[in-house]
């Protein structure tokens, strides 16, 4: 039996492949930039190359790998192994699993990136021991994942858990998904960056922040963390408002799902830490029903970049075990 699986986290800016052992430890990694502007075929060649490099670096043969889990930010057809659409990587109906199998004779599965991240924290990180988990990953967008009764909940078409794409302001700001008023368009790092750029334009945000101008990408999580450290009133105002809005929204989701744990992962919490978490928690507890809020803990993820690779590797391992059993 293979003792290793591979988790692969495909992101809009970088890709990270990790060799994961049977104790869910990441024992080797390879990282490359995602050349998303070069198109789907170029990104695919880099995925295959990164996997090959990981095998070489760790001295493993494909036969020693049980399964590969690919964590992908986009809409997936898991059964067909097809990436239906990704907003940032140029994939459109791309048969990623079939193409990878031409390179590596190993079972491959696809999973949504936030689901993989939440699952990683569930099996090896901050969410271990909880059976009902609402995962919320605020970053460029706001992703979500649900663990209900110990299982990843996918819904009828595999798209459950999209907490970022729920309307909280009818006809509000335009969201990355094309609809209006979603929480992602109001409280993600992208939305905060737009607000900051607006404050630069009207002269409220000054000094070194003003030099970032209207560059949405430049207003990174790190810049917001710096603004909090310096107690910059414009920056803290943006962060406070975004955290509060997100907390209110999560509070409503508590009433819907009654989870034991709200797990906050992703880029913003990594950089903003407790400052951000406390504000989310306060708003969450005040907007949910008391007796539902009492059941819910709230924690930041602890695995960082490794959550997605551990989660994808473990989901791939479980899927291949299940398949193995069903064919005997
Ligand atoms: Zn949306």
Short mmCIF file of N, CA, C and O in Angstrom, two decimals, residues 150-275:
data_model
loop_
_atom_site.label_atom_id
_atom_site.label_comp_id
_atom_site.label_asym_id
_atom_site.label_seq_id
_atom_site.Cartn_x
_atom_site.Cartn_y
_atom_site.Cartn_z
N UNK A 150 -19.38 15.49 10.12
CA UNK A 150 -18.11 14.84 9.82
C UNK A 150 -17.81 14.64 8.34
O UNK A 150 -16.77 14.10 8.00
N UNK A 151 -18.74 15.06 7.47
CA UNK A 151 -18.51 14.91 6.02
C UNK A 151 -18.49 16.27 5.34
O UNK A 151 -19.23 17.17 5.74
N UNK A 152 -17.69 16.36 4.29
CA UNK A 152 -17.71 17.55 3.47
C UNK A 152 -19.06 17.61 2.77
O UNK A 152 -19.47 16.64 2.13
N UNK A 153 -19.77 18.72 2.93
CA UNK A 153 -21.10 18.82 2.31
C UNK A 153 -20.97 19.53 0.97
O UNK A 153 -20.52 20.68 0.89
N UNK A 154 -21.35 18.84 -0.12
CA UNK A 154 -21.16 19.38 -1.46
C UNK A 154 -22.45 19.88 -2.11
O UNK A 154 -22.42 20.66 -3.05
N UNK A 155 -23.59 19.41 -1.62
CA UNK A 155 -24.86 19.82 -2.23
C UNK A 155 -25.17 19.03 -3.49
O UNK A 155 -24.39 18.16 -3.90
N UNK A 156 -26.29 19.35 -4.12
CA UNK A 156 -26.78 18.58 -5.28
C UNK A 156 -25.81 18.62 -6.45
O UNK A 156 -25.55 17.61 -7.10
N UNK A 157 -25.26 19.78 -6.73
CA UNK A 157 -24.38 19.91 -7.90
C UNK A 157 -22.92 20.12 -7.55
O UNK A 157 -22.10 20.41 -8.41
N UNK A 158 -22.60 19.97 -6.26
CA UNK A 158 -21.20 20.11 -5.85
C UNK A 158 -20.78 21.54 -5.53
O UNK A 158 -19.60 21.81 -5.35
N UNK A 159 -21.74 22.44 -5.45
CA UNK A 159 -21.37 23.85 -5.27
C UNK A 159 -21.84 24.45 -3.94
O UNK A 159 -21.93 25.67 -3.81
N UNK A 160 -22.12 23.60 -2.96
CA UNK A 160 -22.58 24.12 -1.67
C UNK A 160 -21.47 24.88 -0.95
O UNK A 160 -20.29 24.70 -1.25
N UNK A 161 -21.87 25.70 -0.01
CA UNK A 161 -20.90 26.34 0.88
C UNK A 161 -20.38 27.68 0.41
O UNK A 161 -19.48 28.24 1.03
N UNK A 162 -20.94 28.22 -0.66
CA UNK A 162 -20.42 29.50 -1.18
C UNK A 162 -20.95 30.67 -0.36
O UNK A 162 -21.77 31.47 -0.81
N UNK A 163 -20.41 30.79 0.83
CA UNK A 163 -20.87 31.82 1.76
C UNK A 163 -20.59 33.24 1.25
O UNK A 163 -21.27 34.19 1.62
N UNK A 164 -19.60 33.38 0.38
CA UNK A 164 -19.25 34.70 -0.16
C UNK A 164 -20.25 35.23 -1.16
O UNK A 164 -20.30 36.43 -1.43
N UNK A 165 -21.05 34.31 -1.72
CA UNK A 165 -21.97 34.73 -2.78
C UNK A 165 -23.42 34.64 -2.33
O UNK A 165 -24.24 33.94 -2.91
N UNK A 166 -23.69 35.33 -1.24
CA UNK A 166 -25.05 35.48 -0.74
C UNK A 166 -25.31 36.98 -0.67
O UNK A 166 -24.46 37.75 -0.23
N UNK A 167 -26.49 37.38 -1.12
CA UNK A 167 -26.81 38.81 -1.19
C UNK A 167 -27.03 39.36 0.22
O UNK A 167 -27.82 38.83 0.98
N UNK A 168 -26.27 40.40 0.57
CA UNK A 168 -26.59 41.07 1.84
C UNK A 168 -26.99 42.53 1.59
O UNK A 168 -27.40 43.23 2.49
N UNK A 169 -26.85 42.98 0.34
CA UNK A 169 -27.32 44.33 0.00
C UNK A 169 -27.93 44.27 -1.39
O UNK A 169 -27.20 44.14 -2.39
N UNK A 170 -29.25 44.31 -1.44
CA UNK A 170 -29.93 44.18 -2.73
C UNK A 170 -29.46 45.27 -3.69
O UNK A 170 -29.40 46.44 -3.34
N UNK A 171 -29.03 44.86 -4.89
CA UNK A 171 -28.55 45.79 -5.91
C UNK A 171 -27.29 46.55 -5.45
O UNK A 171 -27.03 47.66 -5.90
N UNK A 172 -26.51 45.93 -4.57
CA UNK A 172 -25.28 46.57 -4.06
C UNK A 172 -24.13 46.44 -5.04
O UNK A 172 -24.34 46.24 -6.25
N UNK A 173 -22.90 46.53 -4.52
CA UNK A 173 -21.70 46.54 -5.36
C UNK A 173 -21.61 45.27 -6.23
O UNK A 173 -22.10 44.20 -5.84
N UNK A 174 -20.98 45.42 -7.39
CA UNK A 174 -20.83 44.30 -8.33
C UNK A 174 -19.81 43.30 -7.78
O UNK A 174 -18.71 43.67 -7.38
N UNK A 175 -20.18 42.02 -7.80
CA UNK A 175 -19.32 40.96 -7.28
C UNK A 175 -18.49 40.35 -8.43
O UNK A 175 -18.88 40.45 -9.59
N UNK A 176 -17.38 39.70 -8.07
CA UNK A 176 -16.54 39.03 -9.07
C UNK A 176 -17.30 37.98 -9.87
O UNK A 176 -16.92 37.65 -11.00
N UNK A 177 -18.39 37.45 -9.30
CA UNK A 177 -19.17 36.41 -9.98
C UNK A 177 -20.16 37.00 -10.98
O UNK A 177 -20.81 36.26 -11.72
N UNK A 178 -20.29 38.33 -11.00
CA UNK A 178 -21.19 38.96 -11.96
C UNK A 178 -22.51 39.42 -11.36
O UNK A 178 -23.26 40.16 -12.00
N UNK A 179 -22.81 38.97 -10.14
CA UNK A 179 -24.05 39.42 -9.50
C UNK A 179 -23.76 40.58 -8.54
O UNK A 179 -22.60 40.94 -8.34
N UNK A 180 -24.80 41.13 -7.98
CA UNK A 180 -24.63 42.33 -7.14
C UNK A 180 -24.97 42.10 -5.68
O UNK A 180 -25.84 41.30 -5.36
N UNK A 181 -24.25 42.84 -4.81
CA UNK A 181 -24.60 42.90 -3.39
C UNK A 181 -24.16 41.70 -2.57
O UNK A 181 -24.57 41.54 -1.42
N UNK A 182 -23.31 40.82 -3.15
CA UNK A 182 -22.81 39.68 -2.39
C UNK A 182 -21.83 40.16 -1.32
O UNK A 182 -21.14 41.17 -1.51
N UNK A 183 -21.73 39.39 -0.23
CA UNK A 183 -20.81 39.77 0.85
C UNK A 183 -19.37 39.88 0.33
O UNK A 183 -18.60 40.73 0.78
N UNK A 184 -19.01 39.06 -0.66
CA UNK A 184 -17.65 39.14 -1.24
C UNK A 184 -17.37 40.53 -1.82
O UNK A 184 -16.25 41.03 -1.75
N UNK A 185 -18.40 41.14 -2.41
CA UNK A 185 -18.23 42.45 -3.03
C UNK A 185 -18.17 43.57 -1.99
O UNK A 185 -17.87 44.71 -2.32
N UNK A 186 -18.46 43.23 -0.73
CA UNK A 186 -18.51 44.25 0.31
C UNK A 186 -17.46 44.08 1.39
O UNK A 186 -17.09 45.04 2.06
N UNK A 187 -16.97 42.85 1.58
CA UNK A 187 -16.10 42.62 2.74
C UNK A 187 -14.84 41.80 2.45
O UNK A 187 -14.09 41.50 3.37
N UNK A 188 -14.58 41.45 1.19
CA UNK A 188 -13.35 40.70 0.89
C UNK A 188 -12.16 41.66 0.88
O UNK A 188 -12.33 42.88 0.92
N UNK A 189 -10.96 41.11 0.78
CA UNK A 189 -9.76 41.96 0.67
C UNK A 189 -9.87 42.81 -0.60
O UNK A 189 -9.48 43.97 -0.62
N UNK A 190 -10.43 42.23 -1.66
CA UNK A 190 -10.62 42.98 -2.91
C UNK A 190 -11.52 44.18 -2.71
O UNK A 190 -11.24 45.28 -3.19
N UNK A 191 -12.62 43.98 -1.95
CA UNK A 191 -13.55 45.08 -1.68
C UNK A 191 -12.89 46.14 -0.80
O UNK A 191 -13.06 47.34 -1.02
N UNK A 192 -12.11 45.67 0.19
CA UNK A 192 -11.40 46.61 1.07
C UNK A 192 -10.40 47.44 0.27
O UNK A 192 -10.23 48.64 0.50
N UNK A 193 -9.73 46.79 -0.68
CA UNK A 193 -8.73 47.49 -1.51
C UNK A 193 -9.40 48.55 -2.37
O UNK A 193 -8.88 49.66 -2.53
N UNK A 194 -10.58 48.22 -2.90
CA UNK A 194 -11.31 49.21 -3.71
C UNK A 194 -11.69 50.42 -2.87
O UNK A 194 -11.59 51.56 -3.30
N UNK A 195 -12.10 50.14 -1.63
CA UNK A 195 -12.48 51.22 -0.73
C UNK A 195 -11.26 52.09 -0.42
O UNK A 195 -11.35 53.33 -0.40
N UNK A 196 -10.12 51.43 -0.19
CA UNK A 196 -8.88 52.18 0.11
C UNK A 196 -8.48 53.05 -1.07
O UNK A 196 -8.12 54.22 -0.90
N UNK A 197 -8.58 52.49 -2.28
CA UNK A 197 -8.23 53.27 -3.48
C UNK A 197 -9.16 54.48 -3.61
O UNK A 197 -8.72 55.57 -4.02
N UNK A 198 -10.42 54.30 -3.24
CA UNK A 198 -11.38 55.42 -3.26
C UNK A 198 -10.98 56.51 -2.28
O UNK A 198 -11.09 57.70 -2.57
N UNK A 199 -10.47 56.10 -1.11
CA UNK A 199 -10.06 57.07 -0.09
C UNK A 199 -8.77 57.80 -0.50
O UNK A 199 -8.55 58.94 -0.10
N UNK A 200 -7.94 57.11 -1.31
CA UNK A 200 -6.76 57.79 -1.86
C UNK A 200 -7.23 58.87 -2.84
O UNK A 200 -6.79 60.02 -2.81
N UNK A 201 -8.19 58.48 -3.69
CA UNK A 201 -8.68 59.40 -4.73
C UNK A 201 -9.32 60.65 -4.12
O UNK A 201 -9.16 61.75 -4.65
N UNK A 202 -10.02 60.49 -2.98
CA UNK A 202 -10.67 61.69 -2.42
C UNK A 202 -9.82 62.39 -1.34
O UNK A 202 -10.28 63.31 -0.67
N UNK A 203 -8.57 61.91 -1.18
CA UNK A 203 -7.63 62.62 -0.30
C UNK A 203 -7.72 62.24 1.17
O UNK A 203 -7.02 62.81 2.00
N UNK A 204 -8.56 61.27 1.53
CA UNK A 204 -8.69 60.87 2.94
C UNK A 204 -7.50 60.01 3.37
O UNK A 204 -7.02 60.12 4.49
N UNK A 205 -7.06 59.13 2.47
CA UNK A 205 -5.93 58.25 2.78
C UNK A 205 -4.68 58.86 2.17
O UNK A 205 -4.59 59.03 0.95
N UNK A 206 -3.73 59.21 3.05
CA UNK A 206 -2.57 59.98 2.57
C UNK A 206 -1.27 59.25 2.89
O UNK A 206 -1.27 58.08 3.23
N UNK A 207 -0.16 59.97 2.77
CA UNK A 207 1.16 59.42 3.11
C UNK A 207 1.57 58.32 2.16
O UNK A 207 1.22 58.35 0.97
N UNK A 208 2.27 57.31 2.70
CA UNK A 208 2.78 56.25 1.82
C UNK A 208 1.66 55.42 1.19
O UNK A 208 1.82 54.85 0.12
N UNK A 209 0.50 55.38 1.86
CA UNK A 209 -0.63 54.62 1.30
C UNK A 209 -1.12 55.27 0.00
O UNK A 209 -1.56 54.60 -0.92
N UNK A 210 -1.03 56.61 -0.04
CA UNK A 210 -1.50 57.34 -1.22
C UNK A 210 -0.68 56.96 -2.45
O UNK A 210 -1.18 57.00 -3.58
N UNK A 211 0.59 56.55 -2.21
CA UNK A 211 1.44 56.17 -3.35
C UNK A 211 0.95 54.89 -4.03
O UNK A 211 1.29 54.60 -5.16
N UNK A 212 0.17 54.10 -3.31
CA UNK A 212 -0.37 52.87 -3.90
C UNK A 212 -1.48 53.19 -4.90
O UNK A 212 -1.84 52.37 -5.73
N UNK A 213 -2.01 54.41 -4.77
CA UNK A 213 -2.98 54.92 -5.75
C UNK A 213 -4.19 54.04 -5.92
O UNK A 213 -4.80 53.59 -4.96
N UNK A 214 -4.49 53.75 -7.18
CA UNK A 214 -5.70 52.99 -7.48
C UNK A 214 -5.37 51.53 -7.76
O UNK A 214 -6.18 50.79 -8.31
N UNK A 215 -4.16 51.09 -7.37
CA UNK A 215 -3.75 49.71 -7.64
C UNK A 215 -4.36 48.77 -6.60
O UNK A 215 -3.88 48.67 -5.47
N UNK A 216 -5.42 48.08 -7.01
CA UNK A 216 -6.16 47.22 -6.08
C UNK A 216 -5.26 46.11 -5.52
O UNK A 216 -5.33 45.77 -4.35
N UNK A 217 -4.37 45.56 -6.39
CA UNK A 217 -3.50 44.47 -5.94
C UNK A 217 -2.51 44.95 -4.88
O UNK A 217 -2.09 44.20 -4.01
N UNK A 218 -2.10 46.23 -4.98
CA UNK A 218 -1.09 46.76 -4.05
C UNK A 218 -1.64 46.84 -2.63
O UNK A 218 -0.88 46.75 -1.66
N UNK A 219 -2.95 47.01 -2.48
CA UNK A 219 -3.54 47.04 -1.14
C UNK A 219 -3.72 45.59 -0.66
O UNK A 219 -4.81 45.04 -0.63
N UNK A 220 -2.58 45.00 -0.31
CA UNK A 220 -2.56 43.59 0.08
C UNK A 220 -2.96 43.45 1.55
O UNK A 220 -3.07 44.44 2.28
N UNK A 221 -3.13 42.19 1.97
CA UNK A 221 -3.43 41.93 3.39
C UNK A 221 -2.32 42.50 4.27
O UNK A 221 -2.56 42.99 5.37
N UNK A 222 -1.08 42.44 3.76
CA UNK A 222 0.07 42.94 4.51
C UNK A 222 -0.03 44.45 4.74
O UNK A 222 0.28 44.95 5.83
N UNK A 223 -0.50 45.17 3.72
CA UNK A 223 -0.66 46.63 3.85
C UNK A 223 -1.73 46.95 4.90
O UNK A 223 -1.57 47.86 5.73
N UNK A 224 -2.82 46.19 4.88
CA UNK A 224 -3.88 46.42 5.88
C UNK A 224 -3.34 46.13 7.29
O UNK A 224 -3.65 46.84 8.25
N UNK A 225 -2.50 45.08 7.40
CA UNK A 225 -1.91 44.75 8.71
C UNK A 225 -1.01 45.89 9.19
O UNK A 225 -1.01 46.26 10.37
N UNK A 226 -0.28 46.47 8.26
CA UNK A 226 0.60 47.60 8.59
C UNK A 226 -0.22 48.80 9.08
O UNK A 226 0.12 49.44 10.07
N UNK A 227 -1.33 49.06 8.38
CA UNK A 227 -2.21 50.18 8.76
C UNK A 227 -2.78 50.01 10.16
O UNK A 227 -2.93 50.97 10.91
N UNK A 228 -3.09 48.76 10.52
CA UNK A 228 -3.62 48.49 11.87
C UNK A 228 -2.53 48.72 12.91
O UNK A 228 -2.75 49.35 13.94
N UNK A 229 -1.33 48.25 12.60
CA UNK A 229 -0.19 48.41 13.52
C UNK A 229 0.09 49.90 13.77
O UNK A 229 0.38 50.31 14.89
N UNK A 230 -0.03 50.68 12.70
CA UNK A 230 0.23 52.12 12.82
C UNK A 230 -1.00 52.88 13.31
O UNK A 230 -0.96 54.09 13.44
N UNK A 231 -2.09 52.16 13.50
CA UNK A 231 -3.35 52.78 13.94
C UNK A 231 -3.81 53.87 12.98
O UNK A 231 -4.31 54.92 13.39
N UNK A 232 -3.64 53.62 11.70
CA UNK A 232 -4.10 54.57 10.68
C UNK A 232 -5.64 54.56 10.66
O UNK A 232 -6.25 53.52 10.44
N UNK A 233 -6.27 55.71 10.93
CA UNK A 233 -7.73 55.70 11.09
C UNK A 233 -8.50 55.26 9.83
O UNK A 233 -9.52 54.58 9.95
N UNK A 234 -7.99 55.64 8.65
CA UNK A 234 -8.70 55.26 7.42
C UNK A 234 -8.62 53.74 7.21
O UNK A 234 -9.62 53.08 6.88
N UNK A 235 -7.43 53.18 7.43
CA UNK A 235 -7.25 51.73 7.23
C UNK A 235 -8.02 50.93 8.28
O UNK A 235 -8.73 49.97 7.96
N UNK A 236 -7.90 51.33 9.55
CA UNK A 236 -8.63 50.57 10.58
C UNK A 236 -10.14 50.68 10.35
O UNK A 236 -10.87 49.72 10.58
N UNK A 237 -10.57 51.83 9.86
CA UNK A 237 -12.00 52.00 9.55
C UNK A 237 -12.46 50.99 8.50
O UNK A 237 -13.52 50.37 8.64
N UNK A 238 -11.64 50.80 7.47
CA UNK A 238 -11.99 49.85 6.40
C UNK A 238 -12.03 48.42 6.95
O UNK A 238 -12.97 47.66 6.70
N UNK A 239 -10.99 48.06 7.72
CA UNK A 239 -10.91 46.69 8.26
C UNK A 239 -12.06 46.44 9.24
O UNK A 239 -12.72 45.39 9.18
N UNK A 240 -12.32 47.41 10.12
CA UNK A 240 -13.39 47.24 11.12
C UNK A 240 -14.74 47.00 10.44
O UNK A 240 -15.50 46.13 10.84
N UNK A 241 -15.01 47.80 9.42
CA UNK A 241 -16.30 47.71 8.74
C UNK A 241 -16.44 46.36 8.02
O UNK A 241 -17.48 45.70 8.09
N UNK A 242 -15.34 45.94 7.34
CA UNK A 242 -15.39 44.67 6.60
C UNK A 242 -15.57 43.50 7.57
O UNK A 242 -16.35 42.58 7.31
N UNK A 243 -14.84 43.54 8.70
CA UNK A 243 -14.94 42.45 9.68
C UNK A 243 -16.35 42.41 10.27
O UNK A 243 -16.92 41.33 10.47
N UNK A 244 -16.91 43.58 10.53
CA UNK A 244 -18.24 43.64 11.12
C UNK A 244 -19.30 43.10 10.16
O UNK A 244 -20.16 42.30 10.54
N UNK A 245 -19.20 43.53 8.90
CA UNK A 245 -20.16 43.04 7.89
C UNK A 245 -20.08 41.52 7.76
O UNK A 245 -21.10 40.82 7.71
N UNK A 246 -18.84 41.02 7.70
CA UNK A 246 -18.66 39.58 7.56
C UNK A 246 -19.20 38.85 8.79
O UNK A 246 -19.86 37.81 8.68
N UNK A 247 -18.95 39.42 9.97
CA UNK A 247 -19.44 38.81 11.21
C UNK A 247 -20.96 38.74 11.25
O UNK A 247 -21.54 37.72 11.64
N UNK A 248 -21.61 39.81 10.83
CA UNK A 248 -23.07 39.84 10.80
C UNK A 248 -23.58 38.74 9.86
O UNK A 248 -24.51 38.00 10.17
N UNK A 249 -22.92 38.63 8.71
CA UNK A 249 -23.32 37.62 7.73
C UNK A 249 -23.12 36.20 8.28
O UNK A 249 -23.99 35.34 8.14
N UNK A 250 -21.98 35.98 8.93
CA UNK A 250 -21.72 34.65 9.52
C UNK A 250 -22.76 34.36 10.60
O UNK A 250 -23.23 33.22 10.73
N UNK A 251 -23.15 35.40 11.36
CA UNK A 251 -24.17 35.21 12.39
C UNK A 251 -25.46 34.64 11.80
O UNK A 251 -26.07 33.73 12.37
N UNK A 252 -25.86 35.16 10.65
CA UNK A 252 -27.05 34.62 9.98
C UNK A 252 -26.85 33.17 9.59
O UNK A 252 -27.76 32.33 9.71
N UNK A 253 -25.63 32.86 9.14
CA UNK A 253 -25.33 31.47 8.75
C UNK A 253 -25.33 30.54 9.96
O UNK A 253 -25.64 29.35 9.83
N UNK A 254 -24.99 31.07 11.14
CA UNK A 254 -25.06 30.24 12.36
C UNK A 254 -26.51 29.81 12.59
O UNK A 254 -26.78 28.66 12.93
N UNK A 255 -27.44 30.75 12.41
CA UNK A 255 -28.85 30.39 12.61
C UNK A 255 -29.30 29.33 11.61
O UNK A 255 -30.15 28.50 11.92
N UNK A 256 -28.73 29.35 10.41
CA UNK A 256 -29.09 28.35 9.40
C UNK A 256 -28.48 26.99 9.71
O UNK A 256 -29.14 25.97 9.55
N UNK A 257 -27.23 26.98 10.17
CA UNK A 257 -26.47 25.72 10.23
C UNK A 257 -26.17 25.21 11.64
O UNK A 257 -25.84 24.04 11.81
N UNK A 258 -26.21 26.08 12.63
CA UNK A 258 -25.89 25.70 14.01
C UNK A 258 -24.57 24.92 14.13
O UNK A 258 -24.52 23.83 14.70
N UNK A 259 -23.46 25.47 13.59
CA UNK A 259 -22.19 24.75 13.66
C UNK A 259 -21.55 24.82 15.04
O UNK A 259 -21.91 25.66 15.86
N UNK A 260 -20.59 23.91 15.27
CA UNK A 260 -19.81 23.94 16.52
C UNK A 260 -18.62 24.87 16.37
O UNK A 260 -18.08 25.36 17.35
N UNK A 261 -18.17 25.02 15.12
CA UNK A 261 -16.96 25.81 14.90
C UNK A 261 -17.09 26.64 13.63
O UNK A 261 -17.52 26.15 12.59
N UNK A 262 -16.73 27.91 13.77
CA UNK A 262 -16.52 28.75 12.59
C UNK A 262 -15.02 28.86 12.42
O UNK A 262 -14.31 29.33 13.31
N UNK A 263 -14.53 28.36 11.31
CA UNK A 263 -13.10 28.36 11.05
C UNK A 263 -12.78 29.45 10.04
O UNK A 263 -13.28 29.43 8.92
N UNK A 264 -11.97 30.41 10.46
CA UNK A 264 -11.60 31.49 9.54
C UNK A 264 -10.20 31.20 8.99
O UNK A 264 -9.23 31.08 9.75
N UNK A 265 -10.11 31.03 7.67
CA UNK A 265 -8.81 30.77 7.04
C UNK A 265 -8.54 31.80 5.97
O UNK A 265 -9.27 32.78 5.82
N UNK A 266 -7.48 31.58 5.20
CA UNK A 266 -7.19 32.46 4.07
C UNK A 266 -6.24 33.60 4.40
O UNK A 266 -5.74 33.72 5.52
N UNK A 267 -6.02 34.44 3.40
CA UNK A 267 -4.97 35.46 3.46
C UNK A 267 -5.18 36.55 4.50
O UNK A 267 -4.23 36.97 5.17
N UNK A 268 -6.42 37.02 4.68
CA UNK A 268 -6.63 38.16 5.59
C UNK A 268 -6.36 37.79 7.04
O UNK A 268 -5.68 38.51 7.76
N UNK A 269 -6.87 36.64 7.47
CA UNK A 269 -6.70 36.26 8.88
C UNK A 269 -5.23 35.98 9.19
O UNK A 269 -4.75 36.27 10.29
N UNK A 270 -4.51 35.44 8.19
CA UNK A 270 -3.08 35.17 8.42
C UNK A 270 -2.32 36.45 8.75
O UNK A 270 -1.41 36.46 9.56
N UNK A 271 -2.70 37.54 8.08
CA UNK A 271 -1.97 38.80 8.29
C UNK A 271 -2.60 39.66 9.40
O UNK A 271 -1.90 40.37 10.10
N UNK A 272 -3.93 39.63 9.54
CA UNK A 272 -4.58 40.55 10.48
C UNK A 272 -4.83 39.91 11.85
O UNK A 272 -5.10 40.62 12.82
N UNK A 273 -4.78 38.59 11.91
CA UNK A 273 -4.83 37.87 13.19
C UNK A 273 -6.00 38.21 14.08
O UNK A 273 -7.13 38.39 13.63
N UNK A 274 -5.69 38.30 15.39
CA UNK A 274 -6.72 38.49 16.41
C UNK A 274 -7.53 39.77 16.25
O UNK A 274 -8.71 39.80 16.59
N UNK A 275 -6.88 40.81 15.77
CA UNK A 275 -7.59 42.09 15.58
C UNK A 275 -8.84 41.85 14.73
O UNK A 275 -9.95 42.29 15.07
#
